[in-house]
Coordinates of C-alpha atoms and ligand atoms in Angstrom, one line a residue:
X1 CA 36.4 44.5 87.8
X2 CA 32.8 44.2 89.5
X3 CA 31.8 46.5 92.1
X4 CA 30.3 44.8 95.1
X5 CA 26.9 44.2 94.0
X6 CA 27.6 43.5 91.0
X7 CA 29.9 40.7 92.2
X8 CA 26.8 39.5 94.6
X9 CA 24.6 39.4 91.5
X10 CA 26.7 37.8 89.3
X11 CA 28.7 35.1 90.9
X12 CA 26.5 34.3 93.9
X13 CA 22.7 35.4 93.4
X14 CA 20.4 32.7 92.7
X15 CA 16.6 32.1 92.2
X16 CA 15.4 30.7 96.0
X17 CA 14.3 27.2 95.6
X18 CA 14.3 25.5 99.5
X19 CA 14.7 29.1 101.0
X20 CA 11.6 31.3 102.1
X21 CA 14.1 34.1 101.2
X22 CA 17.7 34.3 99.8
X23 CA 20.0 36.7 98.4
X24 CA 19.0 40.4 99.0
X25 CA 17.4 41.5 101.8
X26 CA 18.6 42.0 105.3
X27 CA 18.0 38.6 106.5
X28 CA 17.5 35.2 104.7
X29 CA 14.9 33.1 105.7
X30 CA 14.7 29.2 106.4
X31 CA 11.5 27.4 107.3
X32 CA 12.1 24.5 109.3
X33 CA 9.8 21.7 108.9
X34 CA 7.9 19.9 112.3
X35 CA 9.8 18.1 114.4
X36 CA 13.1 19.0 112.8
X37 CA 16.3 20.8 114.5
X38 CA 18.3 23.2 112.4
X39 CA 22.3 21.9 112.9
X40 CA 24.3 24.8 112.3
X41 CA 28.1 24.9 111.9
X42 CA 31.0 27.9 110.6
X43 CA 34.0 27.1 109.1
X44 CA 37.0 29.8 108.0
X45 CA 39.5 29.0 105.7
X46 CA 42.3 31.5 105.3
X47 CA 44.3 32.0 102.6
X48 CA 48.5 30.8 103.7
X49 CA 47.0 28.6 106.2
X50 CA 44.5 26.6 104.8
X51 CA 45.2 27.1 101.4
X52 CA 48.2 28.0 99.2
X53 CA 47.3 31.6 97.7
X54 CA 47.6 30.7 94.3
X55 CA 45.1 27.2 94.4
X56 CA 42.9 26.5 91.6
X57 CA 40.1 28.7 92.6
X58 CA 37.3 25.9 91.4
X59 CA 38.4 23.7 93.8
X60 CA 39.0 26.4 95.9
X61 CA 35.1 27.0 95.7
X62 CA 34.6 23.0 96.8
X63 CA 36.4 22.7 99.7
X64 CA 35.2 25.3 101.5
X65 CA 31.9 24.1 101.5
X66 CA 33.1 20.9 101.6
X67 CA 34.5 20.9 104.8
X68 CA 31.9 22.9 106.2
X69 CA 28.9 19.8 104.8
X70 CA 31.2 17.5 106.1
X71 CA 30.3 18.9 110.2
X72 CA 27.2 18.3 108.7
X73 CA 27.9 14.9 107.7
X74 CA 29.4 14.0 111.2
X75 CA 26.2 15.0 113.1
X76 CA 24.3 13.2 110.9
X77 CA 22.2 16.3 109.9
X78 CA 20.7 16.5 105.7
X79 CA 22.2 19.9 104.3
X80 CA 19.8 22.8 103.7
X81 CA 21.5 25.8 103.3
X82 CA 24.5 27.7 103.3
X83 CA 25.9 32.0 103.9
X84 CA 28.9 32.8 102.4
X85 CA 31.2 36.1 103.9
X86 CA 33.9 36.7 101.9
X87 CA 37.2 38.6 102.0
X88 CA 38.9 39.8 99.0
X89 CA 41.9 41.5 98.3
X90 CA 40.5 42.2 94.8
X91 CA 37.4 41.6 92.9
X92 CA 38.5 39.7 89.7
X93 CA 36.1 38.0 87.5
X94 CA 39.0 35.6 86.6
X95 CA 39.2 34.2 90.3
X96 CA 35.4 35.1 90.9
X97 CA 34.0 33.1 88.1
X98 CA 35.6 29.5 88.7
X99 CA 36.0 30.0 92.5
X100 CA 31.7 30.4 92.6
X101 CA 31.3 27.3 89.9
X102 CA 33.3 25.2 92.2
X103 CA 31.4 26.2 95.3
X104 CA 27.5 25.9 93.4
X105 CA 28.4 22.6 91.4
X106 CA 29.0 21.1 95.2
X107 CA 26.2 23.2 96.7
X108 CA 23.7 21.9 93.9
X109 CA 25.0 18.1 93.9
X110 CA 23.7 18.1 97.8
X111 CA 21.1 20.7 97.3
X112 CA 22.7 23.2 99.5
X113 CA 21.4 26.6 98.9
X114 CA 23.3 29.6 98.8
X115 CA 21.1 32.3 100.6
X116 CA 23.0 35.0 101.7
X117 CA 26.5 36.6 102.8
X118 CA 28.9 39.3 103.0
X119 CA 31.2 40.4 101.1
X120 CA 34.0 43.2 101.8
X121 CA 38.1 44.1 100.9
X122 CA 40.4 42.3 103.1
X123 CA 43.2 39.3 103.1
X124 CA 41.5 36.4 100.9
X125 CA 39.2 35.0 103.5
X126 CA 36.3 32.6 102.9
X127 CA 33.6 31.7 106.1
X128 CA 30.6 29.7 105.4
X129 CA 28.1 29.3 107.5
X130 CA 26.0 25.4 106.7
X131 CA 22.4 24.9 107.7
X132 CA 21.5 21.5 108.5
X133 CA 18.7 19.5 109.3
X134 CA 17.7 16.5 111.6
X135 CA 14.9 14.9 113.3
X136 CA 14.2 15.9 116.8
X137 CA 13.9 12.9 119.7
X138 CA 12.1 14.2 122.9
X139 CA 12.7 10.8 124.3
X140 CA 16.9 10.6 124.0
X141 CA 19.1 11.7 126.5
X142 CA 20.8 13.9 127.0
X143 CA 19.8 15.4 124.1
X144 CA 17.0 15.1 122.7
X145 CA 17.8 14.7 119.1
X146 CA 18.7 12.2 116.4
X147 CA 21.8 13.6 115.7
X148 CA 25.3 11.9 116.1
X149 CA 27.0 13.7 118.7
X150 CA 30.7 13.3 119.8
X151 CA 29.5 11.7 123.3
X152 CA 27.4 8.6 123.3
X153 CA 30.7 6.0 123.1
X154 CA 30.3 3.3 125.4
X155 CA 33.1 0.5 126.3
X156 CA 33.3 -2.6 124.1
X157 CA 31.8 0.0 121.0
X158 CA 34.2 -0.6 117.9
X159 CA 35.7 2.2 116.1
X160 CA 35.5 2.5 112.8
X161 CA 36.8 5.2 109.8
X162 CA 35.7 5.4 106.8
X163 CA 37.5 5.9 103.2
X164 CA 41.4 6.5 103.5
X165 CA 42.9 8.6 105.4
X166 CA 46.6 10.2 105.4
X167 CA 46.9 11.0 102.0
X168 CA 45.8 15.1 102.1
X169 CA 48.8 15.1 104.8
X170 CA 51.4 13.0 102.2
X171 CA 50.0 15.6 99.5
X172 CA 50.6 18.4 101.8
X173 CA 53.8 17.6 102.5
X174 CA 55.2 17.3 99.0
X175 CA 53.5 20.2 98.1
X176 CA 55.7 22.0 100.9
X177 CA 58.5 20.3 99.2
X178 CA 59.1 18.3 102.6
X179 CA 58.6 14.6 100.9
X180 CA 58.9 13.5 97.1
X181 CA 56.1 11.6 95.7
X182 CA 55.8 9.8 92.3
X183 CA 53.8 11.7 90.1
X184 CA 50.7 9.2 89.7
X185 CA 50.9 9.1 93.7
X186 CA 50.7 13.0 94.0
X187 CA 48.2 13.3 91.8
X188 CA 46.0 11.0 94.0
X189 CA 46.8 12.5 97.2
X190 CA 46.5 16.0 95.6
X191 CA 43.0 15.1 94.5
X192 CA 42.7 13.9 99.0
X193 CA 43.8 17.1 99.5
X194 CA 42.2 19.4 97.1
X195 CA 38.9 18.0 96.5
X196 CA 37.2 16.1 99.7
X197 CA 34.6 14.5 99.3
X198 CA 31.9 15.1 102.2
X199 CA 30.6 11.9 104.0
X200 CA 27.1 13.5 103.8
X201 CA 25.4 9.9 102.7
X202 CA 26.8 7.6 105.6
X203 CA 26.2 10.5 107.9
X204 CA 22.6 10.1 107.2
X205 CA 22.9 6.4 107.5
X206 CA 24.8 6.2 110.6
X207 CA 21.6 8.1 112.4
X208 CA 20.6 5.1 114.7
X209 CA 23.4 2.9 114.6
X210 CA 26.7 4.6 115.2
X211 CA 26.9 5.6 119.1
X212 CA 29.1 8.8 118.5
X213 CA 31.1 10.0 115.5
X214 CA 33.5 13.3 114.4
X215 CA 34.4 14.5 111.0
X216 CA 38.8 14.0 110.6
X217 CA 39.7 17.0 109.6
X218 CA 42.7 17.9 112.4
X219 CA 44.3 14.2 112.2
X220 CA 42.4 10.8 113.2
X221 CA 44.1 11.0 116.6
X222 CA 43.1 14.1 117.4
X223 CA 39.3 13.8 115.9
X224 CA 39.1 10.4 118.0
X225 CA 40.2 11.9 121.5
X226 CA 37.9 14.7 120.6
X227 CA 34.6 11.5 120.4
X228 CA 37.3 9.7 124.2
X229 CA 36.9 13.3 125.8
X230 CA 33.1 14.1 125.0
X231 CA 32.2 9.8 125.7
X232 CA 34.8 9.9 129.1
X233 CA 36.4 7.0 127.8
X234 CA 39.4 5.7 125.9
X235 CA 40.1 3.4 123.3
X236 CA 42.8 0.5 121.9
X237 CA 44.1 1.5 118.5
X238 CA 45.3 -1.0 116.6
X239 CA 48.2 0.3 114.3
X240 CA 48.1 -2.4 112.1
X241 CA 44.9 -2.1 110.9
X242 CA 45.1 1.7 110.6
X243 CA 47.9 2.2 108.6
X244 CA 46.4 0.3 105.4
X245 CA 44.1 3.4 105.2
X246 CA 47.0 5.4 103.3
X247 CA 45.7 4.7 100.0
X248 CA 48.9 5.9 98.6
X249 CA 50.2 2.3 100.9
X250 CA 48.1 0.2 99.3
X251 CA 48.7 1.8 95.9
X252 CA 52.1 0.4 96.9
X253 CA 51.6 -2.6 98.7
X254 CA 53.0 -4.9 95.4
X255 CA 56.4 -2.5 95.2
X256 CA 57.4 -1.7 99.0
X257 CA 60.8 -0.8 97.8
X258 CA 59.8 2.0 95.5
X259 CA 57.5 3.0 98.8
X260 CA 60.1 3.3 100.8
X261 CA 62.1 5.4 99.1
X262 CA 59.3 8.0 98.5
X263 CA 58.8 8.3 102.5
X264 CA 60.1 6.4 105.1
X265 CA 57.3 4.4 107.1
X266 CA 57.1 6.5 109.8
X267 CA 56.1 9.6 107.6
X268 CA 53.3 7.4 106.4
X269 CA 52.3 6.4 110.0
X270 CA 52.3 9.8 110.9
X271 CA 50.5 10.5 107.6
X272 CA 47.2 8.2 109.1
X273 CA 47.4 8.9 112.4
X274 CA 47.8 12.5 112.7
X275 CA 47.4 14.1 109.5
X276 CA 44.4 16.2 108.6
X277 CA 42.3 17.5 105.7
X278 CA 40.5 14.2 104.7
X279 CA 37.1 14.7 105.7
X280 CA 36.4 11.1 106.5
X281 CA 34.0 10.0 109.2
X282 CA 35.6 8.4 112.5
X283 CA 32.6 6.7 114.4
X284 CA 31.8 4.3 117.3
X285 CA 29.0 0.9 116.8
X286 CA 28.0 -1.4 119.1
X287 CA 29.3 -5.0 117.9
X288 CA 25.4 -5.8 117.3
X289 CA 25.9 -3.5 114.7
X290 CA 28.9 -4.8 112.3
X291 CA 26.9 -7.0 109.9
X292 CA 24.2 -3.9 109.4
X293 CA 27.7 -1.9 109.1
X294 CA 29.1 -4.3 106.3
X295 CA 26.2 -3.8 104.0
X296 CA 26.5 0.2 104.3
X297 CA 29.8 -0.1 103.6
X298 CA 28.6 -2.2 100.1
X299 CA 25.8 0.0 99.3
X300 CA 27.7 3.5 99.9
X301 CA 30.7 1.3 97.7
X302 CA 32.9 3.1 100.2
X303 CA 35.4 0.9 102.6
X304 CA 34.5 1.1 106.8
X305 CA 36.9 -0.7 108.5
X306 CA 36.9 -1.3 112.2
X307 CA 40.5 0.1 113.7
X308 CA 40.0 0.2 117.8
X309 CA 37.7 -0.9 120.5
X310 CA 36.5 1.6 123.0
X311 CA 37.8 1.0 126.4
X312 CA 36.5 2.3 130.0
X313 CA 40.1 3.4 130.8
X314 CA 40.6 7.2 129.8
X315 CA 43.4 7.5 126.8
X316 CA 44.6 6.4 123.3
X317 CA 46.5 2.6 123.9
X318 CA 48.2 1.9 120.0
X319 CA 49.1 -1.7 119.9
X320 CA 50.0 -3.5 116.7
X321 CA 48.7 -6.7 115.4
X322 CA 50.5 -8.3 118.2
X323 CA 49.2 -6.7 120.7
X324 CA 52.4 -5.2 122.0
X325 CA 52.1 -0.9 122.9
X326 CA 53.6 1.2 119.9
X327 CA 55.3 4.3 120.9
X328 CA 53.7 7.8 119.7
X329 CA 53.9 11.3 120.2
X330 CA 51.8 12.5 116.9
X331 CA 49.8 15.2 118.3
X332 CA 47.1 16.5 115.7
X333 CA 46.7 19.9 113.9
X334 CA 46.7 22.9 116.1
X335 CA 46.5 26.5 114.7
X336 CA 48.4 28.0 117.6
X337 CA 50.7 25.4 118.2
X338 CA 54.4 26.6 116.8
X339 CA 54.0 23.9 113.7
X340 CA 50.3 25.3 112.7
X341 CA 49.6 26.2 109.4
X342 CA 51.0 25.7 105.3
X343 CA 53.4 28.1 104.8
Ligands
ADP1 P1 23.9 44.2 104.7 O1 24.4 45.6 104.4 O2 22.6 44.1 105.3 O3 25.0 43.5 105.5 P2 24.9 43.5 102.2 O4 24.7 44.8 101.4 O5 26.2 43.2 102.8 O6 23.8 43.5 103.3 O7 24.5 42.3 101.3 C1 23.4 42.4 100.4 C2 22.8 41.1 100.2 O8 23.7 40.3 99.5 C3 22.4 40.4 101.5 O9 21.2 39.7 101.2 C4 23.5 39.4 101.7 O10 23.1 38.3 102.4 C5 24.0 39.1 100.3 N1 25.4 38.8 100.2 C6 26.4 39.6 100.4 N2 27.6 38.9 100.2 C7 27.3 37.7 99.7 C8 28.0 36.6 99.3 N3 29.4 36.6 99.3 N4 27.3 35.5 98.9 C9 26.0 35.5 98.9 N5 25.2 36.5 99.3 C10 25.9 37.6 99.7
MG2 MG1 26.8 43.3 104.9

C-alpha cells in the first residue's frame, strides 16, 4: 500500500502542460489570459450517497469530474483545470489505479488538468474543484460576462433539454431493487447513470443564443425552477413532449406492453421529471433562435427538443398535449429531505 506521497506521485502527479504550476508546491498556479473570467465550481460526491461503495472505481474516476465539467458546461465556461481532495479509508493501488485512469482519460479528452489536491484518511470522499474559462462582457448586464447564467429568461423564451433525461433515475431505482428492468434496458440506463457525459460542447455553443440555462443534475423540475427563480418568472411544461426523453420509452415505444410491465407510467413520468444524475443541459432561447438551434442540435448529433414556454406568471404549469393541467407533486433531489440519498 502507498504512503501518501507516494500515492500523489503515482496516481495523480503529472507533467504541467496549461498550468504555470501543478502538482507539488503549496499552491498551483493558473494564468488567465486577457479579457477572460476564471468560472470556478466544487462538487463532493460521498460514498452511500452518491455512489454505491463498491462502484467500478474507473467510472468512479469519470463521474466525479464529470459532474463537476458539466457546471462548467451550464455556464458556458471552456474547462482549464481541475484540484482533487480526497478521502480514503485505505490507500489501495487496486482502487487507486483504475479510479485515477477513469478520472485523467476524462480530464485529458477535455484538456482538464489536474494541478493540485489533498489527500488524507477518512470515509471515501471525493471533492473536485473545476477551473473554467469564459470571455468577459463589460457591456452586459447585470453581469458583465459571456457566461450563461441561471437569470436572463424572459417570457415567450422556449425551453429546451438536451439528450434524454430519466434514465440515471430508472437505473437508480433498479439498482436499489425498487423497479425491475430488462437487462438490455439496465444496461443503458446504467451506462445514464454511471458514465455522464458532460454537455461541455453545446455549453460553449449556447454562449450568445440561449438566454439562461442549468445543468440537470437534481431532477429537470427542480433544475428548471432553479433558471424560474433566478429569471422571476415561470414556465408551461408540456408533459407530452417531455416524457419521450426517457430513452429507455422510446427504446420501448414499438412494445408498450413489455414497458409497462417493467414500470408503471407514472414511474417513468417521475423518472423525467424529477429524477436526477443525467447531466443534460436545460436552457431558455428566444424563438428567433430555433432554426440556429436545429442546426446545433445536427452538428453536436445530439437531440434539443423544445418542452415549455417561459411565462411571466411565477410557477411550473404541466399541461399535456391538450392543453389540459396535469397533476404533480414530484419535488426534485434534496439531501436533507427524509427521501435524500442511495442507500
Ligand atoms: P499541503 O501540506 O500544503 O496541504 P500536501 O502535502 O497536502 O500539501 O500536498 C502536496 C502536493 O500534492 C500539493 O501540491 C497538493 O496540491 C498535491 N496533492 C495532494 N493531494 C492531491 C490529490 N489527491 N491530487 C492531486 N494533487 C494532490
Ligand atoms: Mg494538504
Amino acid at each position: 500500500m502507498p504512503g501518501e506521497f507516494e500515492l500523489i506521485a503515482r496516481y495523480f502527479t503529472r507533467a504541467a502542460r496549461r498550468a504555470v504550476l501543478g502538482v507539488g508546491d503549496d499552491c498551483a498556479l493558473l494564468q488567465t489570459a486577457p479579457g477572460m473570467q476564471l468560472a470556478v465550481s466544487t462538487d463532493m460526491l460521498v460514498a452511500g450517497r452518491h455512489f454505491f461503495p463498491d462502484v467500478d472505481p474507473f467510472l468512479l474516476g469519470h463521474k466525479c469530474l464529470a459532474v463537476n465539467l458539466s457546471d462548467l458546461a451550464a455556464c458556458g465556461a471552456r474547462p482549464l483545470a481541475f484540484s482533487l481532495a480526497l478521502a480514503l479509508p485505505e490507500a489501495k493501488d487496486a482502487w487507486l489505479e483504475p479510479f485515477s485512469k477513469g478520472l485523467l482519460a476524462l480530464a485529458d479528452a477535455h484538456g482538464c488538468e489536474l494541478i493540485g489536491g489533498d489527500t488524507t484518511r477518512g470515509p471515501l470522499t471525493i471533492c473536485i474543484t473545476v477551473y473554467g474559462e469564459v470571455p468577459a462582457d463589460a457591456a452586459a448586464r447585470p453581469v458583465p460576462t459571456q457566461a450563461l447564467l441561471r437569470s436572463g429568461a424572459l417570457p415567450g423564451d422556449d425551453v429546451y433539454v438536451s439528450g434524454t433525461v430519466g434514465d440515471a433515475a430508472l437505473a437508480l431505482l433498479a439498482l436499489q431493487g425498487r423497479i425491475t428492468l430488462p437487462t438490455e434496458l439496465l444496461l443503458a440506463a446504467r451506462a445514464r447513470l454511471e458514465q455522464p457525459a458532460p454537455r461541455v460542447a453545446l455549453g460553449l455553443a449556447l454562449r450568445g443564443i440561449a438566454s439562461a440555462c442549468a445543468d440537470i443534475s437534481d431532477g429537470l423540475l427542480g433544475d428548471l425552477g432553479h433558471i424560474l427563480e433566478r429569471s422571476h418568472c415561470g414556465a408551461r411544461v408540456d408533459v407530452d413532449k417531455a416524457l419521450p426523453l426517457l430513452a429507455a420509452r422510446q427504446a420501448y415505444a414499438g412494445g408498450a406492453a413489455q414497458f409497462d410491465n417493467a414500470y408503471d407510467a407514472r414511474t417513468a413520468l417521475q423518472s423525467v421529471l424529477a429524477g436526477g444524475d443525467d447531466y443534460e443541459l436545460v436552457f431558455t432561447a428566444p424563438p428567433a433562435q430555433r432554426s440556429v438551434l436545429a442546426a446545433l442540435s445536427d452538428t453536436l448529433e445530439l437531440p434539443l427538443t423544445r418542452i415549455a414556454t417561459i411565462e411571466a406568471a411565477p410557477g411550473l404549469r404541466l399541461v399535456d398535449a391538450q392543453g389540459h393541467a396535469v397533476a404533480h407533486d414530484f419535488a426534485s433531489f434534496d439531501h436533507f429531505a427524509a427521501t435524500g440519498g442511495l442507500l
